[in-house]
mmCIF file of C-alpha atoms and ligand atoms in Angstrom:
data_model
loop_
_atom_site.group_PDB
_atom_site.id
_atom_site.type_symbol
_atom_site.label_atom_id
_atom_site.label_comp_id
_atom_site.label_asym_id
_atom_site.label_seq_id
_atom_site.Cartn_x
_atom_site.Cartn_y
_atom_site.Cartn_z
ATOM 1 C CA UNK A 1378 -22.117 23.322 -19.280
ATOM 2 C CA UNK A 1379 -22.502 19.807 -20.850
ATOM 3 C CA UNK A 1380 -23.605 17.495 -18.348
ATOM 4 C CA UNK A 1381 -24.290 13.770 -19.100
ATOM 5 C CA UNK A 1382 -27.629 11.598 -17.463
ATOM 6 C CA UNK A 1383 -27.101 8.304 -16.955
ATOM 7 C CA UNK A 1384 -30.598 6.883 -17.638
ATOM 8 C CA UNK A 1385 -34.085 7.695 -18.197
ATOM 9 C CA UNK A 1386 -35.197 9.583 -15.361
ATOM 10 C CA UNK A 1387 -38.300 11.131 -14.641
ATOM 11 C CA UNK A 1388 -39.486 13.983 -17.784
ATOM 12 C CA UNK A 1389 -39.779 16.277 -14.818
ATOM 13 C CA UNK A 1390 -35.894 16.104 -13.584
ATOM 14 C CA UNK A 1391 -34.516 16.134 -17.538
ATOM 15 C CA UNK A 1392 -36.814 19.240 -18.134
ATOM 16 C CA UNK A 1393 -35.263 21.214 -15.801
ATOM 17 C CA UNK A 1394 -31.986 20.208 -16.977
ATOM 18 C CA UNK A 1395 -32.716 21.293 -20.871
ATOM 19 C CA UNK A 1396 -34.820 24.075 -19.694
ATOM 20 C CA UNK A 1397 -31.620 24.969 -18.116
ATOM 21 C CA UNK A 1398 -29.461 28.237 -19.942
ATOM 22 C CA UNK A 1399 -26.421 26.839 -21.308
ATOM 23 C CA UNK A 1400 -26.985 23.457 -20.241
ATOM 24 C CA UNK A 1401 -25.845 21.090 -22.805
ATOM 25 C CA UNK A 1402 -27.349 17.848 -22.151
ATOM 26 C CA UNK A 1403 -26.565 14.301 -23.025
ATOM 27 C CA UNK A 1404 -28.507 11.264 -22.059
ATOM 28 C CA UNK A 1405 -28.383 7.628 -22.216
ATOM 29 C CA UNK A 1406 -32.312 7.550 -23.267
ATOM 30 C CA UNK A 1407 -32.913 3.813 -21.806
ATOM 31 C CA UNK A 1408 -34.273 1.605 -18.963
ATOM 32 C CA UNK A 1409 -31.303 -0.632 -18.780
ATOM 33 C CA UNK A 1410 -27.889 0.838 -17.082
ATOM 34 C CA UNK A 1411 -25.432 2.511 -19.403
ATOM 35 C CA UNK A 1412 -22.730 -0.217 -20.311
ATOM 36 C CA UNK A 1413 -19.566 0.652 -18.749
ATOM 37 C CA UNK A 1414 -17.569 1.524 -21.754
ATOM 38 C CA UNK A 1415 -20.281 3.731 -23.410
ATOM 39 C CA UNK A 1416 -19.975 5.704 -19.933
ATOM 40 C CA UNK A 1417 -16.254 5.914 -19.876
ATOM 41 C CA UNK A 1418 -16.675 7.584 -23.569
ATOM 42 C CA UNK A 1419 -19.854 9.573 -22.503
ATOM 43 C CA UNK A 1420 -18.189 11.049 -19.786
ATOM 44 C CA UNK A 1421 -15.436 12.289 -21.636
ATOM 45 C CA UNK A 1422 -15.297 16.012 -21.612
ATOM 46 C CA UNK A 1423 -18.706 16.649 -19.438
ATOM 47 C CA UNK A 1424 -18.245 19.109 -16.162
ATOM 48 C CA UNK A 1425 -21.934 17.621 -14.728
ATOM 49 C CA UNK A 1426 -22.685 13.729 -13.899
ATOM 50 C CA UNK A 1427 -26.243 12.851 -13.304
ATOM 51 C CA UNK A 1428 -25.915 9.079 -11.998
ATOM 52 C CA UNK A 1429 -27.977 5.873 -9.868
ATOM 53 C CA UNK A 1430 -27.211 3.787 -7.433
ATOM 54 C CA UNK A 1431 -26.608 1.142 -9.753
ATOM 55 C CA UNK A 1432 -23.365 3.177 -11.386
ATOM 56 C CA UNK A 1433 -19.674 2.966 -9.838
ATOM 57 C CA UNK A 1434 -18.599 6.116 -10.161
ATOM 58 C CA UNK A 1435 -14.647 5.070 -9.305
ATOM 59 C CA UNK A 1436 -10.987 6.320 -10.664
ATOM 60 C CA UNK A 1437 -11.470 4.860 -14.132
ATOM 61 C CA UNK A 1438 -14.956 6.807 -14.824
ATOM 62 C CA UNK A 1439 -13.258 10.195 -13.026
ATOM 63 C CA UNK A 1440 -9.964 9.289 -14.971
ATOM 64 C CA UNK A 1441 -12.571 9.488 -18.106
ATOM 65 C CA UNK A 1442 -14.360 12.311 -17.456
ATOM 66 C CA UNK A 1443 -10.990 14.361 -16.973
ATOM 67 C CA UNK A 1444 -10.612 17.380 -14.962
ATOM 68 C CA UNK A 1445 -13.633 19.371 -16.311
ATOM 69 C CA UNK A 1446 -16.123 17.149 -14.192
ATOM 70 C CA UNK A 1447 -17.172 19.520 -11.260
ATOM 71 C CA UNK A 1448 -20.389 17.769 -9.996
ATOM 72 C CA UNK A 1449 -21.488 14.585 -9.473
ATOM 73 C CA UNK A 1450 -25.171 14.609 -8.388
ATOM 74 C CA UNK A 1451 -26.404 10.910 -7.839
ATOM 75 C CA UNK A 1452 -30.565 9.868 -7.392
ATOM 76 C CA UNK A 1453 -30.004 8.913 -4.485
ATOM 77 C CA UNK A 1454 -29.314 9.311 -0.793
ATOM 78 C CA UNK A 1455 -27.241 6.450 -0.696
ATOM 79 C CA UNK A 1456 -23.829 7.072 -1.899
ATOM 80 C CA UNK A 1457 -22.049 4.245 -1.296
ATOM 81 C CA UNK A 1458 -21.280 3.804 -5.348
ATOM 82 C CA UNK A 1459 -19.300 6.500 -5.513
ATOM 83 C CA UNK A 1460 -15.861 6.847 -5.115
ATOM 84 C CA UNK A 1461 -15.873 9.671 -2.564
ATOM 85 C CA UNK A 1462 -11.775 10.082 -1.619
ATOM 86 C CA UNK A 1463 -11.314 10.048 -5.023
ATOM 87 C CA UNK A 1464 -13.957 12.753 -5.697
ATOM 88 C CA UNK A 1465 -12.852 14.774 -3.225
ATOM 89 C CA UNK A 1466 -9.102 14.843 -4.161
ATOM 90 C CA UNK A 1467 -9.985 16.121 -7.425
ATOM 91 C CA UNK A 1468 -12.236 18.401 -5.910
ATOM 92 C CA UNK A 1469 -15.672 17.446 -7.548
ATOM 93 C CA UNK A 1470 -18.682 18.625 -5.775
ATOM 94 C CA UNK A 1471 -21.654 15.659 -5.180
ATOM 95 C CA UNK A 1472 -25.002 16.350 -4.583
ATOM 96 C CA UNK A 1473 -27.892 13.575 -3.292
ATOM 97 C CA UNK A 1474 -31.585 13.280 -2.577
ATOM 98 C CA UNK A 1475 -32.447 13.129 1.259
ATOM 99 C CA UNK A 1476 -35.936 13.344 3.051
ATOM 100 C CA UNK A 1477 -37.716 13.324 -0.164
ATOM 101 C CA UNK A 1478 -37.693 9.349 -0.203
ATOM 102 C CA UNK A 1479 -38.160 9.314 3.937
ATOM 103 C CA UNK A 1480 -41.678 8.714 3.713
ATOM 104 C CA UNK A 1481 -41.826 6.028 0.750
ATOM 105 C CA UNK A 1482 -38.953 3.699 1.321
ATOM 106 C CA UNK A 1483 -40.550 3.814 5.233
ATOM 107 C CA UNK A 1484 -43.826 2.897 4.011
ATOM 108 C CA UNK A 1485 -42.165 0.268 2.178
ATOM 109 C CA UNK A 1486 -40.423 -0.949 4.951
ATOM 110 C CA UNK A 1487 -43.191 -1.403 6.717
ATOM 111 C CA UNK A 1488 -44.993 -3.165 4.116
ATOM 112 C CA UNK A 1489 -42.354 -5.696 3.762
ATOM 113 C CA UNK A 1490 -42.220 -6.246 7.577
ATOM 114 C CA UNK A 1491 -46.061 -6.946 7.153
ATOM 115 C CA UNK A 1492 -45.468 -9.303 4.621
ATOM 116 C CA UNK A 1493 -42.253 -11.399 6.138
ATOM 117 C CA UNK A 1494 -44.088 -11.993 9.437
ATOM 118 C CA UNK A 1495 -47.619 -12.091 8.580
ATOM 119 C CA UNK A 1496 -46.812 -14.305 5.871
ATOM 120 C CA UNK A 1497 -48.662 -12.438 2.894
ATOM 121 C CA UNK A 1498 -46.940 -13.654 0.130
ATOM 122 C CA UNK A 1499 -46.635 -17.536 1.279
ATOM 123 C CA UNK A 1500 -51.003 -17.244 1.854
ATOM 124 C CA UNK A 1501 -51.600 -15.709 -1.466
ATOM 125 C CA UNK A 1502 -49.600 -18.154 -2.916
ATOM 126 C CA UNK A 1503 -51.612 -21.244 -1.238
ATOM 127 C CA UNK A 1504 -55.046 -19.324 -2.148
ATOM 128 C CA UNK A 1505 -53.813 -19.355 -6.111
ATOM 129 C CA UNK A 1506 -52.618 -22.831 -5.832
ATOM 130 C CA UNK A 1507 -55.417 -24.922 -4.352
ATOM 131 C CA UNK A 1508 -53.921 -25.064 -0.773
ATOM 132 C CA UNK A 1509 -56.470 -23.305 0.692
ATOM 133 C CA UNK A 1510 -58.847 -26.487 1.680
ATOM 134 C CA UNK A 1511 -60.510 -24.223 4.667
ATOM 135 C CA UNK A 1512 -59.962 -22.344 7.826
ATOM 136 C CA UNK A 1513 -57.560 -23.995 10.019
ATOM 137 C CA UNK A 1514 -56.325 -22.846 13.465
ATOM 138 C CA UNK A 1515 -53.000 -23.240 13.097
ATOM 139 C CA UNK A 1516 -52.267 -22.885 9.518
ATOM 140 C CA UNK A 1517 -50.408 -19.442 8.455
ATOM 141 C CA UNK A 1518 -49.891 -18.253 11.604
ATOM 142 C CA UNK A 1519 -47.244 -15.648 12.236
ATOM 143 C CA UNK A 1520 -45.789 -12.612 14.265
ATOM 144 C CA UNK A 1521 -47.266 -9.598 14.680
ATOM 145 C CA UNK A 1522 -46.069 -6.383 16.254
ATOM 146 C CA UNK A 1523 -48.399 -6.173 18.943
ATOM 147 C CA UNK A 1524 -46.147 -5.807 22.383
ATOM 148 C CA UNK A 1525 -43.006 -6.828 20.599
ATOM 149 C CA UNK A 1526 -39.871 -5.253 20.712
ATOM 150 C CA UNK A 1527 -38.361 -3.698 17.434
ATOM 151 C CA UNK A 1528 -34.819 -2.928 16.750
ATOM 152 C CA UNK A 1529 -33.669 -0.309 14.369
ATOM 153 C CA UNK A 1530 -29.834 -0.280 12.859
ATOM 154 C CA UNK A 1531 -29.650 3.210 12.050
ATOM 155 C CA UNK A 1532 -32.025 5.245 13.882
ATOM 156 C CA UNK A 1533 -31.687 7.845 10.451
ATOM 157 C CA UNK A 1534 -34.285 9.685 8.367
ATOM 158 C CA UNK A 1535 -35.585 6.269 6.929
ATOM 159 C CA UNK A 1536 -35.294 4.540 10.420
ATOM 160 C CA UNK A 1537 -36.808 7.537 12.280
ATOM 161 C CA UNK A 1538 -39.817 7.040 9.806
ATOM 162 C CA UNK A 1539 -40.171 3.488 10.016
ATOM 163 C CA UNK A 1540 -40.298 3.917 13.926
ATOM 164 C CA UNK A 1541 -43.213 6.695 13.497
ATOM 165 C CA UNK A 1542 -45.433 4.083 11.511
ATOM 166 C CA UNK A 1543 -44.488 0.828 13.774
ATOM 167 C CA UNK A 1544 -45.234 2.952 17.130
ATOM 168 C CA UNK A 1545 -49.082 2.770 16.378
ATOM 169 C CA UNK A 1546 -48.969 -1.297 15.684
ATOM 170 C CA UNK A 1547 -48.706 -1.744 19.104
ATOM 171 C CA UNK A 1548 -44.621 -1.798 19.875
ATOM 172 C CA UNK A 1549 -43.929 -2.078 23.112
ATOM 173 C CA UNK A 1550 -40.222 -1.253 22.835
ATOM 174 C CA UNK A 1551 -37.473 0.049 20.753
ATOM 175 C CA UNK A 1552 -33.682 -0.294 20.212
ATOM 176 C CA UNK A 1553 -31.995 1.266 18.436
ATOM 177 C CA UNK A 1554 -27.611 1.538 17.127
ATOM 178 C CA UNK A 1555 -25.420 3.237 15.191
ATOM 179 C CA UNK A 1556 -22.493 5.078 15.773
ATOM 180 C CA UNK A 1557 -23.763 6.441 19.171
ATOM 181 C CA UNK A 1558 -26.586 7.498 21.003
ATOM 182 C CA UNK A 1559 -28.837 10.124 19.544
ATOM 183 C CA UNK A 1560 -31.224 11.204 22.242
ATOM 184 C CA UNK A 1561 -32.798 13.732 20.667
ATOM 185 C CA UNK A 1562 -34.030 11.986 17.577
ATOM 186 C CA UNK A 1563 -34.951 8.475 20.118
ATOM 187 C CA UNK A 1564 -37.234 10.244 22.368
ATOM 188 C CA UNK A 1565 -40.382 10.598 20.272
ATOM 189 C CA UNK A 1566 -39.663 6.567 20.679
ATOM 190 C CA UNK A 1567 -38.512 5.797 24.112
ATOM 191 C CA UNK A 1568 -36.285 4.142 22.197
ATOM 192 C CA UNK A 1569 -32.945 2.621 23.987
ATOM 193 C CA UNK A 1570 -29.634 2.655 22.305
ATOM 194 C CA UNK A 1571 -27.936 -0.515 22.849
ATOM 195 C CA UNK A 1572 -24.933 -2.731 21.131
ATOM 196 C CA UNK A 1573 -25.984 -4.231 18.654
ATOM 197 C CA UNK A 1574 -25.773 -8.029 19.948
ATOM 198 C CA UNK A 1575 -28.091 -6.901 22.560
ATOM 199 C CA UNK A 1576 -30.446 -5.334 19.927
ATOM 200 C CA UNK A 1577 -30.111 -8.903 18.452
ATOM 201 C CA UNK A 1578 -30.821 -10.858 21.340
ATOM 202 C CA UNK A 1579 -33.695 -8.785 22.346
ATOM 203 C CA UNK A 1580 -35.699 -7.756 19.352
ATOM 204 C CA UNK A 1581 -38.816 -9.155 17.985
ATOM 205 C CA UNK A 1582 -38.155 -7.194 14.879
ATOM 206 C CA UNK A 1583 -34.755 -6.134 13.050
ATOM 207 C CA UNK A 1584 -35.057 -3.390 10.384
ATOM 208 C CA UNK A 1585 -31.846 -2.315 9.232
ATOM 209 C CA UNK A 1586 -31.971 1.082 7.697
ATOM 210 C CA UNK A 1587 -28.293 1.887 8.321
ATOM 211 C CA UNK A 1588 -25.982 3.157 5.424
ATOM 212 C CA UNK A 1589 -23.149 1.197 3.994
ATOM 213 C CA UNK A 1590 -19.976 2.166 4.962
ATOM 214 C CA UNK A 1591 -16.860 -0.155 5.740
ATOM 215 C CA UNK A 1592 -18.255 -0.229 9.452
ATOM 216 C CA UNK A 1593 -21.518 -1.798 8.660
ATOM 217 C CA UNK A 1594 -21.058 -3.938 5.788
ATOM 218 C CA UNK A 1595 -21.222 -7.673 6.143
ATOM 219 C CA UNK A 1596 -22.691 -6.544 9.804
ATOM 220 C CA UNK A 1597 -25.383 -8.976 9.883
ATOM 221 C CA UNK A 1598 -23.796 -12.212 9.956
ATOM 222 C CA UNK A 1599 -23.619 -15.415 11.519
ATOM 223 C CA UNK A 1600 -22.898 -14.199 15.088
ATOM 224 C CA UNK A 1601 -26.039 -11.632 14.773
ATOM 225 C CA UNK A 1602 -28.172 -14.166 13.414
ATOM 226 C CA UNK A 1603 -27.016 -16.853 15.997
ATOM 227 C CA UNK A 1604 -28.003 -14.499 19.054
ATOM 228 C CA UNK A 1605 -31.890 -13.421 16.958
ATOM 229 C CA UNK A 1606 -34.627 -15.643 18.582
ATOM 230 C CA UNK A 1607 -35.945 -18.083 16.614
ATOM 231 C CA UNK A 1608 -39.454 -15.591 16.549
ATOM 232 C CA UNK A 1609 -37.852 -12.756 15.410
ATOM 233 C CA UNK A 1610 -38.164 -11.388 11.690
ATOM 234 C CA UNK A 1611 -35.348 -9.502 9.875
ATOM 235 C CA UNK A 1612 -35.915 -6.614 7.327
ATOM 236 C CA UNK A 1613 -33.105 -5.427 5.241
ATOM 237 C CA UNK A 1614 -34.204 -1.927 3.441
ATOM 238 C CA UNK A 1615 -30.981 -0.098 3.590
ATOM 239 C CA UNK A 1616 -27.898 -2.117 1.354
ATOM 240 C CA UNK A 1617 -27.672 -6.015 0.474
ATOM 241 C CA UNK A 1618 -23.728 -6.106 1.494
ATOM 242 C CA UNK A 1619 -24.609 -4.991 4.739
ATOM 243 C CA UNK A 1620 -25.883 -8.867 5.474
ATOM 244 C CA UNK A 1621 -23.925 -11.938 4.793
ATOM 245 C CA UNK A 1622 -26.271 -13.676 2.458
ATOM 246 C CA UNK A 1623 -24.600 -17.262 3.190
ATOM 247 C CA UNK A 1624 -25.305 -16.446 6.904
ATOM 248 C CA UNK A 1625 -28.760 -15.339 6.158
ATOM 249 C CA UNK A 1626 -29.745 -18.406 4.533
ATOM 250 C CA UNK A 1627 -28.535 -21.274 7.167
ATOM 251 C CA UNK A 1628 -30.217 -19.123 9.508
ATOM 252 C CA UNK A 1629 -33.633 -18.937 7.690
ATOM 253 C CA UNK A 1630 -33.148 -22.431 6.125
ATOM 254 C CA UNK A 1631 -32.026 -23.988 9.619
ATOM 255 C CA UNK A 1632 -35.092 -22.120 11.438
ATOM 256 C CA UNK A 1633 -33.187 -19.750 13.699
ATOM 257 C CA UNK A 1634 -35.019 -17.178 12.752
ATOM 258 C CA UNK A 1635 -38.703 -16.876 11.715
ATOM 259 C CA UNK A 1636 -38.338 -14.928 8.261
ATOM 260 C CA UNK A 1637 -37.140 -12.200 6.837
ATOM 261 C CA UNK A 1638 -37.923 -9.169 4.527
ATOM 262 C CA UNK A 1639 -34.815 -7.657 1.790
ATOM 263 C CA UNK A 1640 -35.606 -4.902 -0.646
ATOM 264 C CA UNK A 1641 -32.219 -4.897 -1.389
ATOM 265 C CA UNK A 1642 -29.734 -7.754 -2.263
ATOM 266 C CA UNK A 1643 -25.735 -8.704 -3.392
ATOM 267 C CA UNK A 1644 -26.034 -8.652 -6.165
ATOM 268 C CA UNK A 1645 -28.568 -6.408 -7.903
ATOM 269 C CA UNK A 1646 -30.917 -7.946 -9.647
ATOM 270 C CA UNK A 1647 -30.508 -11.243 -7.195
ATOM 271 C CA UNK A 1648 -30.269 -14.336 -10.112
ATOM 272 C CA UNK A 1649 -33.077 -16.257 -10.071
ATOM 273 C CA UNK A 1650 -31.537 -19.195 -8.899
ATOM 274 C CA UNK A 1651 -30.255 -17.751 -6.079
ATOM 275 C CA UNK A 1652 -30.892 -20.274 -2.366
ATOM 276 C CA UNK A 1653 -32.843 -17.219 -0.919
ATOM 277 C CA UNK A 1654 -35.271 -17.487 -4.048
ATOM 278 C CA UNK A 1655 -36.001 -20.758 -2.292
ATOM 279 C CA UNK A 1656 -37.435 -20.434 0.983
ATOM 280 C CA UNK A 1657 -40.861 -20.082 1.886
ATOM 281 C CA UNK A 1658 -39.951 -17.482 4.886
ATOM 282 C CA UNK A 1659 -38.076 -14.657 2.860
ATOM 283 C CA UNK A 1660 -39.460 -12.095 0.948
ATOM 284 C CA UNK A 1661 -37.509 -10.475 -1.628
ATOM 285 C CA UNK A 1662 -37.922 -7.008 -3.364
ATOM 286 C CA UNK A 1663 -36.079 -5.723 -6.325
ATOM 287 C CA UNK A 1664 -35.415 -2.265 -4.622
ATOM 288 C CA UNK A 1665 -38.192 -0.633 -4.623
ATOM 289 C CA UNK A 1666 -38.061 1.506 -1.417
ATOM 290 C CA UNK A 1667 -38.495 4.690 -2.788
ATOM 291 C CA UNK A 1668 -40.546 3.801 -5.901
ATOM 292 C CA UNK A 1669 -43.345 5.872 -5.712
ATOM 293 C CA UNK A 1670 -43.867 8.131 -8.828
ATOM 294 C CA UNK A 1671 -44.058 11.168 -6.910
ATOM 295 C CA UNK A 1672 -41.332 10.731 -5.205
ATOM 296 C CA UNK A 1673 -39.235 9.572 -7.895
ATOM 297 C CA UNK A 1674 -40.108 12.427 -10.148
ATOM 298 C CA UNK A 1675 -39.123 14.877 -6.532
ATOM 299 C CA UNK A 1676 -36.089 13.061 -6.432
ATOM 300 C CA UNK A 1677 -35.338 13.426 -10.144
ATOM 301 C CA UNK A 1678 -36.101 17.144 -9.846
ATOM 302 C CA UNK A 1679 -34.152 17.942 -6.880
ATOM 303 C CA UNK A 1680 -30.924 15.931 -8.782
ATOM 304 C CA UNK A 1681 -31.110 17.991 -11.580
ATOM 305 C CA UNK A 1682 -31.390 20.934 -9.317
ATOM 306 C CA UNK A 1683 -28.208 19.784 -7.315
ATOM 307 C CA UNK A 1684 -26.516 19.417 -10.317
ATOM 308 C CA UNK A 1685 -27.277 22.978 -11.899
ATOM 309 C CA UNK A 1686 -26.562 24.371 -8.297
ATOM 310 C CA UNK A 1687 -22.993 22.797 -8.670
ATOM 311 C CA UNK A 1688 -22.236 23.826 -11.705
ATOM 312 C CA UNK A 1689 -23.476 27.467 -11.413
ATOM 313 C CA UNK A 1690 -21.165 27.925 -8.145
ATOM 314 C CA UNK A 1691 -24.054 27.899 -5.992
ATOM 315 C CA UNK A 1692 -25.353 26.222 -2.836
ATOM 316 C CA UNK A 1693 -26.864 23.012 -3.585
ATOM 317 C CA UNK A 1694 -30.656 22.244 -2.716
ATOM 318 C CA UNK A 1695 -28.722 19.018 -1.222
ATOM 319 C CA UNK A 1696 -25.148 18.836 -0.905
ATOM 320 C CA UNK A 1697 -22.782 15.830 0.555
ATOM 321 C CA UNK A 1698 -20.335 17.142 2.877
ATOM 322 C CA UNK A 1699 -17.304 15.608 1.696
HETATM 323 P P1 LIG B 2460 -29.330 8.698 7.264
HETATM 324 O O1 LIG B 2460 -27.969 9.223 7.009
HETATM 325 O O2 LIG B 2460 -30.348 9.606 7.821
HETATM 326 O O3 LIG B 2460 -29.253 7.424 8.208
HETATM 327 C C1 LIG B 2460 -28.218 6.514 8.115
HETATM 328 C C2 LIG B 2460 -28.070 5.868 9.436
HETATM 329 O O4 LIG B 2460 -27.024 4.892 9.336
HETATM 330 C C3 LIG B 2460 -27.664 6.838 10.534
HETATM 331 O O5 LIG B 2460 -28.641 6.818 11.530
HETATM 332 C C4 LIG B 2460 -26.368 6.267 11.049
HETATM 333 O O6 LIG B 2460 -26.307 6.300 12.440
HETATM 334 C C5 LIG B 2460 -26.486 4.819 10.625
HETATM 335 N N1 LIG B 2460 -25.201 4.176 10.763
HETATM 336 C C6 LIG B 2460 -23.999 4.610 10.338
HETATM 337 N N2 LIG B 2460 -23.047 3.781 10.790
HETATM 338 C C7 LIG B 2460 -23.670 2.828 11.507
HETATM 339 C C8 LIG B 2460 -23.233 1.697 12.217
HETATM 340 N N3 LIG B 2460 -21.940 1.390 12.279
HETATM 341 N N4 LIG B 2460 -24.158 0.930 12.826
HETATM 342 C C9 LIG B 2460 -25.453 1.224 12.738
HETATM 343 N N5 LIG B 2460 -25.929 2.294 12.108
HETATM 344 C C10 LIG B 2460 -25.051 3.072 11.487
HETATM 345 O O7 LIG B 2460 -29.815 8.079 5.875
HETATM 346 P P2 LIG B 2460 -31.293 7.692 5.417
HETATM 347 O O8 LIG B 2460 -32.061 7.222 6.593
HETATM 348 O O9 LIG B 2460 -31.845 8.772 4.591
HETATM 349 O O10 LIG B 2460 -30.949 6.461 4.450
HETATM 350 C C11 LIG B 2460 -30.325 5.321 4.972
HETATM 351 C C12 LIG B 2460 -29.930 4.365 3.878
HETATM 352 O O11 LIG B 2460 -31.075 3.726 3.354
HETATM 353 C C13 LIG B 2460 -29.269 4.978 2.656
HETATM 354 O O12 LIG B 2460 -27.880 5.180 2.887
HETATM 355 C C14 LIG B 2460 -29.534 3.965 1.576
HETATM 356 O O13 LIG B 2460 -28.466 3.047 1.537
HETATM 357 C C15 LIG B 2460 -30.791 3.259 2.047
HETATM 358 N N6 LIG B 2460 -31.955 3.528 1.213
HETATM 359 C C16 LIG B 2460 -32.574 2.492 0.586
HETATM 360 C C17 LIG B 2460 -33.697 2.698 -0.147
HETATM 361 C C18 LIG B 2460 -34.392 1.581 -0.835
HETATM 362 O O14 LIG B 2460 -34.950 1.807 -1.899
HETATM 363 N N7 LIG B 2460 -34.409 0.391 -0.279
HETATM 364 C C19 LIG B 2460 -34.269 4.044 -0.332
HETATM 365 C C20 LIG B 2460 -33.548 5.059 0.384
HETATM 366 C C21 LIG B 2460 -32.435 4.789 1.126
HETATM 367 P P3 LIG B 2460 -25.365 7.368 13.164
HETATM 368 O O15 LIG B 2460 -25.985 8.685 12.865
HETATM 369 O O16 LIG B 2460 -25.407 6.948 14.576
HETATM 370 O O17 LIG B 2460 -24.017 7.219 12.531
HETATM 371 C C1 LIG B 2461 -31.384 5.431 -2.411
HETATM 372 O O1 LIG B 2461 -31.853 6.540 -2.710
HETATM 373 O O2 LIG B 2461 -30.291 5.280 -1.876
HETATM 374 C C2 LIG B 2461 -32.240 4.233 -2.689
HETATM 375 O O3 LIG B 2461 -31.585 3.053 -2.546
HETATM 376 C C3 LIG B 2461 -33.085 4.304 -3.898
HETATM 377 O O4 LIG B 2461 -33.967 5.358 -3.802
#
């Protein structure tokens, strides 16, 4: 079973690869993303793919690969790199990592909610820079989540979790949308499901912790940003391309809303030069939702399981129903 890792990942997940019986594995031992053609000639022969987010696993890398490739188990619980029609005409199994980064990328979430509408990064800034001359009534105020009403896009695992830790702050209310109602997981929350202009119009808070899928991508846009209140703070953990990052900007840079939070971006890494980069009232993560180290070594662990699983015939720990 040769089987080829797309990056360094955790020791823990390539032990259990090479600890593996007849597992022959090949890695691309580095930091930095495999460059496309060294993947198209990696891939060449190997019936197990151990990918990221960050590779586009399409027709050319599946043409490459050839018909060995069985599995395809990605780091992730996102899947919106790979090429899944194409995977499943050729029949390749894929494997993912849900719930084990629930709890993190929520906690992140949160923390970058904190810091968009609390200001955090914009005051430590002003305290290393001199422009802290004393305490002043009305300098760094912001929005807090006392009594305010939070809307979720994609009341999921991740959104589910981030509801759990906002409930305590105070929330009066939540919304909630997605592809229909889901009762049973809203009713730890009272939450309402609602279009989502409404949830726009009405929400103190956005945190989008949808997937991206052709339904949801370029979703935030102009028109949602238009109906936001001009209080209200956005938070993007889920994918960059499900915003429109022009529309983003003229709303932040034109005041209609207050700020906003991303953890993720179009492209990834954002350039430095990029408008967003600019403004005072957006905070911007390199993707770091589920970047704990125990949860990335659980994530890199239950990858290599998915992909053994796959390749042995079996059930996976975690497998995508195609
Ligand atoms: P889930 O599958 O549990 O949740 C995805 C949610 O997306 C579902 O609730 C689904 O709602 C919703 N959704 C689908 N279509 C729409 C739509 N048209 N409008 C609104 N909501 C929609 O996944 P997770 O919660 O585990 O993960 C969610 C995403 O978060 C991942 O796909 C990934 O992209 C991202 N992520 C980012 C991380 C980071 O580091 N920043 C870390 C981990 C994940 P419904 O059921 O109603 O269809
Ligand atoms: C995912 O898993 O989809 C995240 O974006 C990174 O953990």
């Amino acid at each position: 079973m040769s089987v080829f890792v797309t990056r360094r990942i955790p020791a823990e997940g390539l032990r259990v690869l090479s600890q593996a019986s007849g597992c022959r594995v090949q890695q691309w031992d580095s930091e930095e993303p495999v460059p496309r053609a060294e993947l198209l000639s990696r891939v060449a022969g190997t019936r197990g793919l151990l990918c990221l987010l960050s590779d586009r696993i399409d027709r050319e890398v599946l043409d490459a690969a050839g018909p060995g490739l069985k599995v395809i188990s990605t780091m992730s619980v996102g899947f919106d790199h790979l090429a899944l029609d194409e995977i499943k005409k050729r029949g390749i199994r894929v494997g993912y990592t849900p719930d084990v980064l629930t709890d993190a990328t929520a906690e992140l979430s949160v923390a970058l909610l904190l810091s968009a509408c609390r200001r955090l990064l914009e005051a430590a800034q002003q305290v290393k820079s001199g422009g802290w001359t004393t305490w002043k009534p009305l300098w760094m105020c912001g929005y807090g989540l006392s009594d305010s009403t939070v809307g979720i896009i994609g009341l999921g695992r991740i959104g589910q979790a981030v509801a759990r830790r906002l409930k305590p702050f105070g929330v009066k209310k939540f919304l909630y949308t997605g592809s229909g109602p889901k009762p049973e997981s809203a009713a730890e929350f009272g939450a309402e499901f609602v279009p989502l202009t409404r949830l726009a119009e009405e929400s103190d808070f956005v945190v989008v912790t949808c997937a991206l899928t052709p339904a949801t991508q370029g979703m935030c846009n102009k028109d949602f940003f238009s109906r936001m209140k001009k209080t209200s703070v956005f938070v993007n953990t889920s994918r960059g391309a499900v915003v429109n990052q022009e529309d983003l900007y003229d709303a932040l840079a034109q005041g209609q809303i207050a700020a906003a939070g991303l953890d993720v971006t179009t492209p990834e890494p954002l350039p430095t030069d990029h408008p967003l980069l600019s403004l005072k009232n957006c905070v911007i993560l390199p993707h770091i939702g589920s970047a704990t180290y125990a949860t990335r070594s659980t994530m890199a662990v239950l990858a290599a399981n998915n992909l053994l699983a796959g390749l042995r015939g079996e059930p996976m720990p975690h497998e995508l129903k195609l």
